[in-house]
Amino acid sequence: MVPLNLASPVRRALEKVVAEYGDIDQFVGERLGFDIDGLIDRFYAEQVDALALALRCVDNSRGFVLGDMTGIGKGRVLAGLARYGVRQDMLVIFVTDRPPLFNSMAREIAVMGTHHLINQQNLLVINSGEVVTSEMGDELCRGLPTEEVRELVDRGVVPDDVKLVFLTHSQLSHAATPGSKAEWIINMSRGSLLLIDESHLSAGTDSHCGRNLRAMRDNARAQVFSSATFAKEAKNLSLYSTTDLGLIPGGEVALLDQLQRGGAAAQESIPVLLAEEGQYVRREHDLSQAIYRNLDASPEHFDVIRERMDAISRALRHMLAVQSIVSGLAARYNTGTRNPGETAIEAAGRTIGLQSNHFSSGIHHFTSQALLAVQADAFADAAIASLRNNEKPVFMFKSTMDAVIGDMAQMLMEQDINPEGARIETSFAQVLRRMAERALKVRLDARNGRGTFLINLLDPVAQMPRGARANDVFTALLDRVQLDLQQEMIAFEQALEAIPNDVPLSPIDHIRERIEAAGYSVGELTGRTWKLSRMSPTEYQLNRRTDGHKRQRQGIINAYNSGAANALMLNKVGATGIDLHADLRFQDQRLRNMFMVDFDDDINVVMQTMGRVYRANQAQPPAYSMWNSPIPVSRRPMAVLRRKLANLMAQTRGSREVDAADQVPDLFNWVGDEVALDYLRNNPDIARRLDIELGREEERLRNGNGGLVNRLTGLALLLPCDAQEDLFDDLEDAYVNKIESLLSRGISPFHSRHLDIKAAMVDEVEVEARSGSSVFQAPVSLRKLRYEIDVHAFRSDELAQILERNRANLTVAGGASQEFGDRPLEVVLDAVRATLRERQQQTFDLFLHERFGSIEEAVASEHDNAVAKSEQTLNAFEMIAPSLQIGAAVQLDVGRDAPLVANVVGIFPARSSLLHSLVSWEVQLVSPDTEYRSFRTGLDRLVTDATSALQREKAQLAEGEDVTRTLADAMFVPEMDLPRVYDAGHPAYQRYDQAASGKLEIERFMLCGNLLRAIEIARSESKGLPCSFTLADGTREQGVLMPADYDGVALLRRPVVLDDAELAVVVIRRMHERKHAKSYQLPVEVRDSVVENARPTLESRLSAADFTVKVTPTGDNYAIELHVPRAQRKSGWLVKDAELKDLAVGADWEKAGGDLKLALVRFSLNDIRSGRAVGLLDPVLRRLTDLGVSVKTPEKLREAREWKNEFLRQRAAAPDLAHAPQAPELGA
């Protein structure tokens, strides 16, 4: 099936194929050389549709992206295109992930009736020694030996008879230097049909693979990209520039800027627009047909699992404490002994001073191993129960402990002991002990000319080579911490003793042995070399796996599908190129049950692995079993999976809705980072226990570097399970509150909404004209839509009852934890004040005492810090406590010009441990407004809106003046409070009785058409909700819904961004023709994120007047200058840019009053006529765009949009002019 958001675009694209070529089956059959029967025998209908779209793209010299979900049949489509390419005498180059996929492709090509090409003469396999086999295992073709490939590379040729070339992405992993294999591959791609399977693997721009693949793309006559996950990240979309993505003005930089500013909705628009143009198609299995199970630990497993985890966590906490001491020692030593010359030495690659490995850097990987180990018995029991239910389990593993077991084998070999069959005394605790031993070892450059030494800090003298000695600084520092180290190691050893010996060291082997002991056979596709069999609680036997060779892979798969094997274990080795579903061709068609207990970090691997058991031609869909772990930290991988699935759906389906794991909040985004920072500010003791430095994390977030929530939840394994529970409950509650708060003001931060409104279009006006024939160049229009909504209006008597009921809920008799009274914040204010003061002192003592002399100094600092934030929170509590009560009227920012006035009808206090957290207090609000009748939000949202209102007021005051209103004045509207004694005649009650109710007809503006541009336009105004919506005829479209009070006429008068050199020249000339003046000021917009990342601190936002472009016409000549503030904190990041100065005609920046100016370009009227002016201005504008600087038309120049649209229409009517040197003239 086609995802709903893509259904209409794909249908319209197929209609274009019919309009241009006639019947689709006839068209595809003719191109591939099949009659209708031959076509039907080889392809499903959806595969024929994909071929039709791809062939149309080949005709139009455009790239095509085949994004079908795993199991739909991408390989068959690629094989059909390969047949077409051979028939057109094009060399067909197939690039894929791993050599086993050569076999799959060869078999698909054979089905096309071109099996005669799969031989040593016609098929060139570049991967030396790789064998292409038939389904029965017979060799069909073999990769050329290395020396023969080298000969072809040296000669720069491809054998004449070669029609097909197979290679993996890894063959492109080296630089394409002259005479290299990579250069040879790039050269052979000239005029070829390039089929790039798993294209996401080389989509990045920062690798040789990505660069070489782009060179092949540019050489090829036609390109087809195949991947169910075609754009893992927005920055990788540039690989697909041969699609109409390449038409976006400004290229890759502009595209990335649009996607970043447009957020999730902009990313969702990409697949929709590509599908509309017929350059992308995605079909999916109806995963709603799959069975989704949530598995809970049995009572006998629950307590055991938590006890095991708590024992391991205790040991890990002591290990982290050891590492913290070691890191502190290294930092103090390196700071105290460094000399100026050593910075250059380190830059050259030599290590100087004391170096240690931080244990927490590997905690994420250890987390999955520990979680798997302590729950292995529960997983085995679940699998055995599934088998007894006549199902076939498949385990998805990320961690196999192969590295740990391999180290054991290596240690034995170093002792001249044959590891095969050897018995080893070891345990899970012993693995932790070895990790701690590594943490205690540091590498010391003695700085005495005698080299670098590896030293154990507990016994440094014994480790020191003969004749060497540590310097006095190191010895003195070590003396100060050695006692602490010894005490922590003693505590660590005591913690190890508490770890039960029944925690398996190799969970995958333990699970397998348990299943086999129950009488069932198990296959494995993991690529492991060794296995570890438990002989006793602390004794294991090491054996080499006999079924681990890749040549045995097909036999393992066949055994599972035939019923000879009952269960299967796999990791990323088995994630691609295999069929494990209940295929009608297979002997064993029992239900496949995939246990998702330890999934891979790479979402592409997860999707591919899930797709192994859900494919075409299946007798029944599979089950996916998700594990509800007793260990709270295991929520983290489930939330990570959900986030990655959401990102993936945005970039492949055009939607972020995800069905799986929907009950787990998606913490891993910028909202989650803010929530995590607030949590750590409120819980500095947790920050200390997890070795998280608050100041460093605050600085990272200020500079736009996320990931705090990832680090916090990753380190949560070090906490006891009860503490983990509290942490995740607090994070998830705060996150949900924050998201609800955003949604209540019309902000959907991570996905666009669907509005089933069945709207009728009342009016439509063009905002931005079409600039070409592609949907990426389509016009943007402002539509006025009319539709009905069904709303309930609260009446005054109903409200009075709600108020009384919710007042009662704030009493102990009503279920509250204490008597909160009429003004709950006042009741708890003393406790809140005491808690915040205590947290301030803790935070200062732990993290800020070296930066500030006192708490008061930290509070007064202009730099953001946790103590200052805590003071702001306390001030907010104190200001709003007297006014916050049930019935109070508050005002909120909902994206309109005027705030929304709503009444508090319910107050929900925070838990006793979080009374000091604004985000944990919630209020229920109602209003007579049609769109905001009832919603719930956190107190932090009310405080933020009021604070923003005061800041806006201050920005409009003259310098030296200050705002006289308080935070409470900006938040509350006392004249609209609902009186405690019900009075239907009171104005506050009357506005509810007068509110419309029932079915209402409303009108709203919607930006439609070119969705990517529509989102950008809306974002420039900080308004609008990206959404999909239905028209009266049921058609589903996409657009940006503007606020209820939106002034559509004002939009048409907004300034125009001059991001196109031709347009800029036209506008400059028209401005001069319209009104002769000595000079013109063009305002400049500076993207805040660029400035913030470039400046060391964050001062006040830049005003619109801070940066301008001055145009000075003199006769037939024009001089263009950039004026910026002289203050370095405002403009230093721009003034220092060497590339901009190199492009400018002025030698350097010059003083101009209180500003600095740079002469950018000078040109004449003749330059305009010849097109030279565009050539001069274009690189300057491009560099400014790269720097986040946009030049705009003046506010009062209302004709600017009309000029731009006239320019775009002329360009669209004569597309060759888009690349001509001369800008098109506009009509008089």
Tab-separated table of C-alpha atoms in Angstrom, residues 47 142 567 609 672 961 1062:
chain	number	residue	atom	x	y	z
A	47	GLN	CA	6.380	-3.019	-9.451
A	142	ARG	CA	33.410	-15.034	-9.736
A	567	ALA	CA	14.272	-20.517	15.963
A	609	THR	CA	15.610	-6.806	10.067
A	672	GLY	CA	13.903	16.504	25.709
A	961	GLU	CA	13.636	53.285	30.025
A	1062	GLU	CA	19.170	38.245	-11.199
